[in-house]
Amino acid sequence: MAERIVGIDFSGAEKAGNAIWIAEGRFDGERVHIERCGPAAGLPDSGPERTYCLPALVNFIAAQRNAIIGCDFPFSLPATMIDGSGWRAFALALGSRFPSAEDFLADCRRRANGREIRRACDRESRVPFAAYNLRIYRQTYYGIRDVLAPLLRTNGAVVLPMEKPRPDRSWVIETCPASTLKHASLYPSYKGRGDAARAARREIVSGLLRRGLLAPLSRSLRHLAIENQGGDALDSIVAAAATGRALLAGAFTDTIPNRCERVEGRVYF
């Protein structure tokens, strides 16, 4: 059983290094103990710009040992929008097929005849948006092109459930903090300034503790989760909690992915 848990709140913005947050912790067999939380700009050889922080993030993930890393971005598209060569080939070819996120979005819209089609796992987990929605298509594009594809090329990690778990590599999974909070009945409006948003973040932290998803946070981490106005710190912590919950439930060893999940993926919440 993995001892290390990482939650990553992802961004495809130009200054993604300031918006991507990483929560690191350990799993005691029941709960996740968060030990560190900070932006990707603070990683070695990183910075605010996307061109620097995403390679640094890949290096960080590949360096993990005995870990499961939960990332908050769509790992795939609906199966009807992926050619028959399979998910791995789709992920590895994404950058050469589409030079920009806008080209990727245009192709998705063309294939879907202008509609927003959700994956089966999107419907099951109740994610807020389809993978190529205007709000998150950059996350999908840069997450697959600049994080998953490099890990696939270098065997830096195993991407579940598209690939089989391997004990000699860390595992990368798709999480969705919004889905986790919805299923825990903890989904107030918590991003932004003001007393109401701050109180909502405080309630989310307390609710995660009450439900046993997290071990008590240190005073400094609790302060960070509540006072970070964009909610990025809290989202990375929620992603880590969802990863630990999936591990506890046996989602990686007791559940065999079906054919659809091998292509579309699974959201662990």
PDB file of C-alpha atoms in Angstrom:
ATOM      1  CA  MET A   1       0.000   0.000   0.000  1.00  0.00           C
ATOM      2  CA  ALA A   2       1.322   3.431  -0.942  1.00  0.00           C
ATOM      3  CA  GLU A   3       2.628   5.510   1.905  1.00  0.00           C
ATOM      4  CA  ARG A   4       2.828   8.859   0.120  1.00  0.00           C
ATOM      5  CA  ILE A   5      -0.167  10.826  -1.125  1.00  0.00           C
ATOM      6  CA  VAL A   6       0.013  13.915  -3.344  1.00  0.00           C
ATOM      7  CA  GLY A   7      -2.862  16.154  -4.422  1.00  0.00           C
ATOM      8  CA  ILE A   8      -2.372  18.567  -7.328  1.00  0.00           C
ATOM      9  CA  ASP A   9      -4.755  21.398  -8.150  1.00  0.00           C
ATOM     10  CA  PHE A  10      -3.896  21.973 -11.804  1.00  0.00           C
ATOM     11  CA  SER A  11      -4.029  24.993 -14.113  1.00  0.00           C
ATOM     12  CA  GLY A  12      -3.376  25.578 -17.798  1.00  0.00           C
ATOM     13  CA  ALA A  13      -2.978  29.337 -17.412  1.00  0.00           C
ATOM     14  CA  GLU A  14       0.045  31.179 -18.782  1.00  0.00           C
ATOM     15  CA  LYS A  15       1.192  31.831 -15.216  1.00  0.00           C
ATOM     16  CA  ALA A  16       0.275  28.325 -14.124  1.00  0.00           C
ATOM     17  CA  GLY A  17       3.106  28.123 -11.620  1.00  0.00           C
ATOM     18  CA  ASN A  18       1.206  30.441  -9.307  1.00  0.00           C
ATOM     19  CA  ALA A  19      -2.126  28.636  -9.775  1.00  0.00           C
ATOM     20  CA  ILE A  20      -0.996  24.998  -9.541  1.00  0.00           C
ATOM     21  CA  TRP A  21      -0.839  23.954  -5.897  1.00  0.00           C
ATOM     22  CA  ILE A  22       0.617  20.742  -4.510  1.00  0.00           C
ATOM     23  CA  ALA A  23      -0.326  19.102  -1.207  1.00  0.00           C
ATOM     24  CA  GLU A  24       1.995  16.345   0.005  1.00  0.00           C
ATOM     25  CA  GLY A  25       1.318  13.913   2.807  1.00  0.00           C
ATOM     26  CA  ARG A  26       1.419  10.372   4.078  1.00  0.00           C
ATOM     27  CA  PHE A  27      -1.288   7.745   4.432  1.00  0.00           C
ATOM     28  CA  ASP A  28      -1.590   5.899   7.760  1.00  0.00           C
ATOM     29  CA  GLY A  29      -4.000   3.255   6.483  1.00  0.00           C
ATOM     30  CA  GLU A  30      -7.072   5.344   7.277  1.00  0.00           C
ATOM     31  CA  ARG A  31      -6.418   9.048   6.771  1.00  0.00           C
ATOM     32  CA  VAL A  32      -4.121  11.419   4.919  1.00  0.00           C
ATOM     33  CA  HIS A  33      -1.716  13.490   6.998  1.00  0.00           C
ATOM     34  CA  ILE A  34      -0.871  16.628   4.994  1.00  0.00           C
ATOM     35  CA  GLU A  35       2.729  17.692   5.590  1.00  0.00           C
ATOM     36  CA  ARG A  36       3.361  20.390   2.963  1.00  0.00           C
ATOM     37  CA  CYS A  37       1.348  22.556   0.601  1.00  0.00           C
ATOM     38  CA  GLY A  38       2.557  25.163  -1.868  1.00  0.00           C
ATOM     39  CA  PRO A  39       2.500  26.431  -5.465  1.00  0.00           C
ATOM     40  CA  ALA A  40       4.314  24.699  -8.318  1.00  0.00           C
ATOM     41  CA  ALA A  41       6.375  27.847  -8.886  1.00  0.00           C
ATOM     42  CA  GLY A  42       8.334  26.808  -5.806  1.00  0.00           C
ATOM     43  CA  LEU A  43       9.539  23.520  -7.292  1.00  0.00           C
ATOM     44  CA  PRO A  44      13.194  23.198  -8.371  1.00  0.00           C
ATOM     45  CA  ASP A  45      13.851  24.798 -11.780  1.00  0.00           C
ATOM     46  CA  SER A  46      10.267  26.070 -11.847  1.00  0.00           C
ATOM     47  CA  GLY A  47       8.692  29.504 -12.008  1.00  0.00           C
ATOM     48  CA  PRO A  48       5.374  31.250 -12.626  1.00  0.00           C
ATOM     49  CA  GLU A  49       5.411  30.669 -16.401  1.00  0.00           C
ATOM     50  CA  ARG A  50       3.738  27.525 -17.729  1.00  0.00           C
ATOM     51  CA  THR A  51       6.763  26.670 -19.874  1.00  0.00           C
ATOM     52  CA  TYR A  52       8.883  26.320 -16.729  1.00  0.00           C
ATOM     53  CA  CYS A  53       6.485  24.982 -14.138  1.00  0.00           C
ATOM     54  CA  LEU A  54       5.030  22.064 -16.125  1.00  0.00           C
ATOM     55  CA  PRO A  55       8.390  20.362 -16.814  1.00  0.00           C
ATOM     56  CA  ALA A  56       9.246  20.937 -13.149  1.00  0.00           C
ATOM     57  CA  LEU A  57       5.946  19.316 -12.186  1.00  0.00           C
ATOM     58  CA  VAL A  58       6.715  16.292 -14.384  1.00  0.00           C
ATOM     59  CA  ASN A  59      10.110  15.938 -12.712  1.00  0.00           C
ATOM     60  CA  PHE A  60       8.473  16.196  -9.298  1.00  0.00           C
ATOM     61  CA  ILE A  61       5.947  13.456 -10.113  1.00  0.00           C
ATOM     62  CA  ALA A  62       8.578  11.170 -11.632  1.00  0.00           C
ATOM     63  CA  ALA A  63      10.748  11.562  -8.529  1.00  0.00           C
ATOM     64  CA  GLN A  64       8.020  10.308  -6.168  1.00  0.00           C
ATOM     65  CA  ARG A  65       8.397   6.852  -4.707  1.00  0.00           C
ATOM     66  CA  ASN A  66       5.670   4.611  -3.312  1.00  0.00           C
ATOM     67  CA  ALA A  67       3.166   7.386  -3.978  1.00  0.00           C
ATOM     68  CA  ILE A  68      -0.228   8.001  -5.543  1.00  0.00           C
ATOM     69  CA  ILE A  69      -0.632  11.417  -7.147  1.00  0.00           C
ATOM     70  CA  GLY A  70      -4.148  12.797  -7.647  1.00  0.00           C
ATOM     71  CA  CYS A  71      -4.312  15.452 -10.390  1.00  0.00           C
ATOM     72  CA  ASP A  72      -7.266  17.770 -10.946  1.00  0.00           C
ATOM     73  CA  PHE A  73      -7.612  17.797 -14.736  1.00  0.00           C
ATOM     74  CA  PRO A  74      -9.357  15.518 -17.277  1.00  0.00           C
ATOM     75  CA  PHE A  75      -7.101  12.721 -18.469  1.00  0.00           C
ATOM     76  CA  SER A  76      -9.106  11.906 -21.579  1.00  0.00           C
ATOM     77  CA  LEU A  77     -12.076  12.664 -23.819  1.00  0.00           C
ATOM     78  CA  PRO A  78     -15.274  10.719 -24.562  1.00  0.00           C
ATOM     79  CA  ALA A  79     -14.448   7.469 -26.362  1.00  0.00           C
ATOM     80  CA  THR A  80     -16.369   8.575 -29.456  1.00  0.00           C
ATOM     81  CA  MET A  81     -13.874  11.450 -29.860  1.00  0.00           C
ATOM     82  CA  ILE A  82     -10.750   9.278 -29.646  1.00  0.00           C
ATOM     83  CA  ASP A  83      -9.571   7.334 -32.662  1.00  0.00           C
ATOM     84  CA  GLY A  84      -9.361   3.558 -32.374  1.00  0.00           C
ATOM     85  CA  SER A  85      -5.634   3.489 -31.638  1.00  0.00           C
ATOM     86  CA  GLY A  86      -6.342   3.752 -27.903  1.00  0.00           C
ATOM     87  CA  TRP A  87      -5.724   6.194 -25.074  1.00  0.00           C
ATOM     88  CA  ARG A  88      -1.937   5.949 -24.902  1.00  0.00           C
ATOM     89  CA  ALA A  89      -1.526   6.763 -28.585  1.00  0.00           C
ATOM     90  CA  PHE A  90      -4.056   9.606 -28.216  1.00  0.00           C
ATOM     91  CA  ALA A  91      -2.157  11.120 -25.286  1.00  0.00           C
ATOM     92  CA  LEU A  92       1.271  10.800 -26.902  1.00  0.00           C
ATOM     93  CA  ALA A  93       0.099  12.322 -30.200  1.00  0.00           C
ATOM     94  CA  LEU A  94      -1.940  15.193 -28.759  1.00  0.00           C
ATOM     95  CA  GLY A  95       0.828  17.781 -29.036  1.00  0.00           C
ATOM     96  CA  SER A  96       1.765  16.920 -32.629  1.00  0.00           C
ATOM     97  CA  ARG A  97      -1.876  16.838 -33.741  1.00  0.00           C
ATOM     98  CA  PHE A  98      -2.838  20.107 -32.112  1.00  0.00           C
ATOM     99  CA  PRO A  99      -0.189  22.860 -31.892  1.00  0.00           C
ATOM    100  CA  SER A 100      -2.347  24.892 -29.497  1.00  0.00           C
ATOM    101  CA  ALA A 101      -5.124  24.493 -26.963  1.00  0.00           C
ATOM    102  CA  GLU A 102      -7.406  26.406 -29.324  1.00  0.00           C
ATOM    103  CA  ASP A 103      -6.775  23.885 -32.112  1.00  0.00           C
ATOM    104  CA  PHE A 104      -7.619  21.119 -29.642  1.00  0.00           C
ATOM    105  CA  LEU A 105     -10.857  22.865 -28.654  1.00  0.00           C
ATOM    106  CA  ALA A 106     -11.874  23.402 -32.281  1.00  0.00           C
ATOM    107  CA  ASP A 107     -11.381  19.714 -33.082  1.00  0.00           C
ATOM    108  CA  CYS A 108     -13.416  18.658 -30.035  1.00  0.00           C
ATOM    109  CA  ARG A 109     -16.271  20.919 -31.078  1.00  0.00           C
ATOM    110  CA  ARG A 110     -16.125  19.617 -34.639  1.00  0.00           C
ATOM    111  CA  ARG A 111     -16.218  15.988 -33.549  1.00  0.00           C
ATOM    112  CA  ALA A 112     -19.102  16.677 -31.170  1.00  0.00           C
ATOM    113  CA  ASN A 113     -21.078  18.807 -33.646  1.00  0.00           C
ATOM    114  CA  GLY A 114     -20.885  21.747 -31.266  1.00  0.00           C
ATOM    115  CA  ARG A 115     -22.248  19.815 -28.276  1.00  0.00           C
ATOM    116  CA  GLU A 116     -20.581  19.171 -24.947  1.00  0.00           C
ATOM    117  CA  ILE A 117     -20.343  15.416 -24.506  1.00  0.00           C
ATOM    118  CA  ARG A 118     -19.330  14.060 -21.118  1.00  0.00           C
ATOM    119  CA  ARG A 119     -17.414  10.915 -20.380  1.00  0.00           C
ATOM    120  CA  ALA A 120     -19.124   8.146 -18.434  1.00  0.00           C
ATOM    121  CA  CYS A 121     -16.887   8.968 -15.451  1.00  0.00           C
ATOM    122  CA  ASP A 122     -17.918  12.632 -15.678  1.00  0.00           C
ATOM    123  CA  ARG A 123     -21.551  11.650 -15.234  1.00  0.00           C
ATOM    124  CA  GLU A 124     -20.781   9.222 -12.424  1.00  0.00           C
ATOM    125  CA  SER A 125     -18.653  11.651 -10.443  1.00  0.00           C
ATOM    126  CA  ARG A 126     -20.787  14.727 -11.243  1.00  0.00           C
ATOM    127  CA  VAL A 127     -17.885  16.879 -12.411  1.00  0.00           C
ATOM    128  CA  PRO A 128     -18.865  20.503 -13.103  1.00  0.00           C
ATOM    129  CA  PHE A 129     -17.698  20.593 -16.752  1.00  0.00           C
ATOM    130  CA  ALA A 130     -17.036  18.404 -19.773  1.00  0.00           C
ATOM    131  CA  ALA A 131     -13.351  17.916 -20.586  1.00  0.00           C
ATOM    132  CA  TYR A 132     -13.370  20.500 -23.391  1.00  0.00           C
ATOM    133  CA  ASN A 133     -15.660  23.052 -21.772  1.00  0.00           C
ATOM    134  CA  LEU A 134     -14.459  26.634 -22.259  1.00  0.00           C
ATOM    135  CA  ARG A 135     -13.610  26.806 -18.554  1.00  0.00           C
ATOM    136  CA  ILE A 136     -11.212  23.866 -18.526  1.00  0.00           C
ATOM    137  CA  TYR A 137     -10.111  22.896 -22.058  1.00  0.00           C
ATOM    138  CA  ARG A 138      -6.668  24.409 -21.425  1.00  0.00           C
ATOM    139  CA  GLN A 139      -6.304  22.259 -18.315  1.00  0.00           C
ATOM    140  CA  THR A 140      -7.166  19.167 -20.343  1.00  0.00           C
ATOM    141  CA  TYR A 141      -4.827  20.070 -23.193  1.00  0.00           C
ATOM    142  CA  TYR A 142      -1.776  21.057 -21.149  1.00  0.00           C
ATOM    143  CA  GLY A 143      -2.373  18.362 -18.561  1.00  0.00           C
ATOM    144  CA  ILE A 144      -2.342  15.595 -21.162  1.00  0.00           C
ATOM    145  CA  ARG A 145       0.279  17.120 -23.478  1.00  0.00           C
ATOM    146  CA  ASP A 146       2.760  18.458 -20.946  1.00  0.00           C
ATOM    147  CA  VAL A 147       2.280  16.222 -17.906  1.00  0.00           C
ATOM    148  CA  LEU A 148       0.880  12.803 -18.814  1.00  0.00           C
ATOM    149  CA  ALA A 149       2.577  12.405 -22.208  1.00  0.00           C
ATOM    150  CA  PRO A 150       6.096  13.128 -20.864  1.00  0.00           C
ATOM    151  CA  LEU A 151       5.509  10.675 -18.023  1.00  0.00           C
ATOM    152  CA  LEU A 152       4.406   8.050 -20.543  1.00  0.00           C
ATOM    153  CA  ARG A 153       7.451   8.622 -22.757  1.00  0.00           C
ATOM    154  CA  THR A 154       9.928   8.277 -19.911  1.00  0.00           C
ATOM    155  CA  ASN A 155       8.055   5.637 -17.891  1.00  0.00           C
ATOM    156  CA  GLY A 156       8.104   8.187 -15.097  1.00  0.00           C
ATOM    157  CA  ALA A 157       4.823   6.968 -13.601  1.00  0.00           C
ATOM    158  CA  VAL A 158       1.828   4.750 -14.299  1.00  0.00           C
ATOM    159  CA  VAL A 159      -1.429   6.458 -15.329  1.00  0.00           C
ATOM    160  CA  LEU A 160      -4.489   4.702 -13.903  1.00  0.00           C
ATOM    161  CA  PRO A 161      -6.827   3.131 -14.922  1.00  0.00           C
ATOM    162  CA  MET A 162      -5.579   3.281 -18.510  1.00  0.00           C
ATOM    163  CA  GLU A 163      -2.436   1.404 -17.484  1.00  0.00           C
ATOM    164  CA  LYS A 164      -1.996  -1.433 -15.017  1.00  0.00           C
ATOM    165  CA  PRO A 165      -0.639  -0.616 -11.541  1.00  0.00           C
ATOM    166  CA  ARG A 166       3.032  -1.430 -11.083  1.00  0.00           C
ATOM    167  CA  PRO A 167       4.693  -1.672  -7.696  1.00  0.00           C
ATOM    168  CA  ASP A 168       7.955  -0.142  -8.939  1.00  0.00           C
ATOM    169  CA  ARG A 169       6.407   3.148 -10.061  1.00  0.00           C
ATOM    170  CA  SER A 170       4.185   5.792  -8.561  1.00  0.00           C
ATOM    171  CA  TRP A 171       0.606   6.000  -9.786  1.00  0.00           C
ATOM    172  CA  VAL A 172      -1.076   9.069 -11.280  1.00  0.00           C
ATOM    173  CA  ILE A 173      -4.866   9.332 -11.070  1.00  0.00           C
ATOM    174  CA  GLU A 174      -7.535  11.879 -12.004  1.00  0.00           C
ATOM    175  CA  THR A 175      -9.314  13.577  -9.140  1.00  0.00           C
ATOM    176  CA  CYS A 176     -11.899  16.337  -8.942  1.00  0.00           C
ATOM    177  CA  PRO A 177     -12.140  18.374  -5.717  1.00  0.00           C
ATOM    178  CA  ALA A 178     -15.609  19.606  -6.691  1.00  0.00           C
ATOM    179  CA  SER A 179     -16.865  16.021  -7.052  1.00  0.00           C
ATOM    180  CA  THR A 180     -15.291  15.029  -3.743  1.00  0.00           C
ATOM    181  CA  LEU A 181     -16.959  17.926  -1.960  1.00  0.00           C
ATOM    182  CA  LYS A 182     -20.327  17.272  -3.625  1.00  0.00           C
ATOM    183  CA  HIS A 183     -20.351  13.640  -2.552  1.00  0.00           C
ATOM    184  CA  ALA A 184     -19.335  14.683   0.964  1.00  0.00           C
ATOM    185  CA  SER A 185     -22.169  17.280   1.031  1.00  0.00           C
ATOM    186  CA  LEU A 186     -19.561  20.015   1.490  1.00  0.00           C
ATOM    187  CA  TYR A 187     -19.994  22.225  -1.558  1.00  0.00           C
ATOM    188  CA  PRO A 188     -20.640  25.842  -0.587  1.00  0.00           C
ATOM    189  CA  SER A 189     -19.306  28.759  -2.619  1.00  0.00           C
ATOM    190  CA  TYR A 190     -15.808  28.894  -1.142  1.00  0.00           C
ATOM    191  CA  LYS A 191     -13.565  30.688  -3.638  1.00  0.00           C
ATOM    192  CA  GLY A 192     -12.971  34.403  -3.298  1.00  0.00           C
ATOM    193  CA  ARG A 193     -12.562  37.176  -0.805  1.00  0.00           C
ATOM    194  CA  GLY A 194     -14.855  38.099   1.991  1.00  0.00           C
ATOM    195  CA  ASP A 195     -16.093  36.589   5.217  1.00  0.00           C
ATOM    196  CA  ALA A 196     -18.613  34.245   3.585  1.00  0.00           C
ATOM    197  CA  ALA A 197     -16.021  32.525   1.360  1.00  0.00           C
ATOM    198  CA  ARG A 198     -13.566  32.304   4.246  1.00  0.00           C
ATOM    199  CA  ALA A 199     -16.224  30.760   6.480  1.00  0.00           C
ATOM    200  CA  ALA A 200     -17.049  28.270   3.722  1.00  0.00           C
ATOM    201  CA  ARG A 201     -13.396  27.204   3.448  1.00  0.00           C
ATOM    202  CA  ARG A 202     -13.266  26.811   7.217  1.00  0.00           C
ATOM    203  CA  GLU A 203     -16.367  24.608   7.136  1.00  0.00           C
ATOM    204  CA  ILE A 204     -14.903  22.457   4.354  1.00  0.00           C
ATOM    205  CA  VAL A 205     -11.729  21.855   6.354  1.00  0.00           C
ATOM    206  CA  SER A 206     -13.759  20.968   9.449  1.00  0.00           C
ATOM    207  CA  GLY A 207     -16.065  18.745   7.415  1.00  0.00           C
ATOM    208  CA  LEU A 208     -13.180  16.779   5.896  1.00  0.00           C
ATOM    209  CA  LEU A 209     -11.859  16.166   9.400  1.00  0.00           C
ATOM    210  CA  ARG A 210     -15.267  15.084  10.713  1.00  0.00           C
ATOM    211  CA  ARG A 211     -15.702  12.628   7.840  1.00  0.00           C
ATOM    212  CA  GLY A 212     -12.301  11.086   8.506  1.00  0.00           C
ATOM    213  CA  LEU A 213     -10.859  12.008   5.123  1.00  0.00           C
ATOM    214  CA  LEU A 214      -8.045  14.036   6.647  1.00  0.00           C
ATOM    215  CA  ALA A 215      -5.992  13.919   9.821  1.00  0.00           C
ATOM    216  CA  PRO A 216      -5.924  17.230  11.742  1.00  0.00           C
ATOM    217  CA  LEU A 217      -3.893  19.889   9.966  1.00  0.00           C
ATOM    218  CA  SER A 218      -1.099  21.841  11.565  1.00  0.00           C
ATOM    219  CA  ARG A 219      -1.986  25.393  12.534  1.00  0.00           C
ATOM    220  CA  SER A 220      -0.029  26.831   9.600  1.00  0.00           C
ATOM    221  CA  LEU A 221      -1.596  24.459   7.040  1.00  0.00           C
ATOM    222  CA  ARG A 222      -5.087  25.083   8.369  1.00  0.00           C
ATOM    223  CA  HIS A 223      -4.474  28.824   8.133  1.00  0.00           C
ATOM    224  CA  LEU A 224      -3.226  28.423   4.555  1.00  0.00           C
ATOM    225  CA  ALA A 225      -6.221  26.329   3.479  1.00  0.00           C
ATOM    226  CA  ILE A 226      -8.649  28.876   4.910  1.00  0.00           C
ATOM    227  CA  GLU A 227      -6.887  32.117   3.976  1.00  0.00           C
ATOM    228  CA  ASN A 228      -5.820  31.254   0.412  1.00  0.00           C
ATOM    229  CA  GLN A 229      -8.543  33.214  -1.367  1.00  0.00           C
ATOM    230  CA  GLY A 230      -8.475  31.412  -4.695  1.00  0.00           C
ATOM    231  CA  GLY A 231      -9.124  28.091  -2.993  1.00  0.00           C
ATOM    232  CA  ASP A 232      -6.148  26.516  -4.763  1.00  0.00           C
ATOM    233  CA  ALA A 233      -4.437  25.408  -1.561  1.00  0.00           C
ATOM    234  CA  LEU A 234      -7.672  23.883  -0.286  1.00  0.00           C
ATOM    235  CA  ASP A 235      -8.351  22.182  -3.624  1.00  0.00           C
ATOM    236  CA  SER A 236      -4.936  20.487  -3.568  1.00  0.00           C
ATOM    237  CA  ILE A 237      -5.649  19.249  -0.046  1.00  0.00           C
ATOM    238  CA  VAL A 238      -9.066  17.961  -1.147  1.00  0.00           C
ATOM    239  CA  ALA A 239      -7.405  16.199  -4.104  1.00  0.00           C
ATOM    240  CA  ALA A 240      -5.045  14.500  -1.652  1.00  0.00           C
ATOM    241  CA  ALA A 241      -7.974  13.511   0.574  1.00  0.00           C
ATOM    242  CA  ALA A 242      -9.833  12.022  -2.414  1.00  0.00           C
ATOM    243  CA  THR A 243      -6.724  10.055  -3.364  1.00  0.00           C
ATOM    244  CA  GLY A 244      -6.450   8.624   0.142  1.00  0.00           C
ATOM    245  CA  ARG A 245     -10.153   7.779   0.169  1.00  0.00           C
ATOM    246  CA  ALA A 246      -9.799   5.862  -3.110  1.00  0.00           C
ATOM    247  CA  LEU A 247      -6.809   3.981  -1.712  1.00  0.00           C
ATOM    248  CA  LEU A 248      -8.724   3.044   1.421  1.00  0.00           C
ATOM    249  CA  ALA A 249     -11.677   1.840  -0.673  1.00  0.00           C
ATOM    250  CA  GLY A 250      -9.449  -0.476  -2.713  1.00  0.00           C
ATOM    251  CA  ALA A 251     -10.166   1.395  -5.937  1.00  0.00           C
ATOM    252  CA  PHE A 252      -6.774   0.514  -7.398  1.00  0.00           C
ATOM    253  CA  THR A 253      -6.565  -3.165  -6.448  1.00  0.00           C
ATOM    254  CA  ASP A 254     -10.126  -4.409  -6.034  1.00  0.00           C
ATOM    255  CA  THR A 255     -11.807  -2.702  -9.006  1.00  0.00           C
ATOM    256  CA  ILE A 256     -10.977  -3.884 -12.520  1.00  0.00           C
ATOM    257  CA  PRO A 257     -11.423  -1.122 -15.118  1.00  0.00           C
ATOM    258  CA  ASN A 258     -13.850  -1.849 -17.916  1.00  0.00           C
ATOM    259  CA  ARG A 259     -13.227  -1.202 -21.600  1.00  0.00           C
ATOM    260  CA  CYS A 260     -14.678   2.308 -21.455  1.00  0.00           C
ATOM    261  CA  GLU A 261     -12.500   3.264 -18.501  1.00  0.00           C
ATOM    262  CA  ARG A 262      -9.388   2.089 -20.340  1.00  0.00           C
ATOM    263  CA  VAL A 263     -10.092   4.852 -22.859  1.00  0.00           C
ATOM    264  CA  GLU A 264     -12.031   7.536 -20.991  1.00  0.00           C
ATOM    265  CA  GLY A 265     -10.450   7.138 -17.578  1.00  0.00           C
ATOM    266  CA  ARG A 266     -11.981   7.307 -14.139  1.00  0.00           C
ATOM    267  CA  VAL A 267     -12.450  10.182 -11.715  1.00  0.00           C
ATOM    268  CA  TYR A 268     -11.491   9.134  -8.208  1.00  0.00           C
ATOM    269  CA  PHE A 269     -13.540  11.060  -5.689  1.00  0.00           C
TER     270      PHE A 269
END
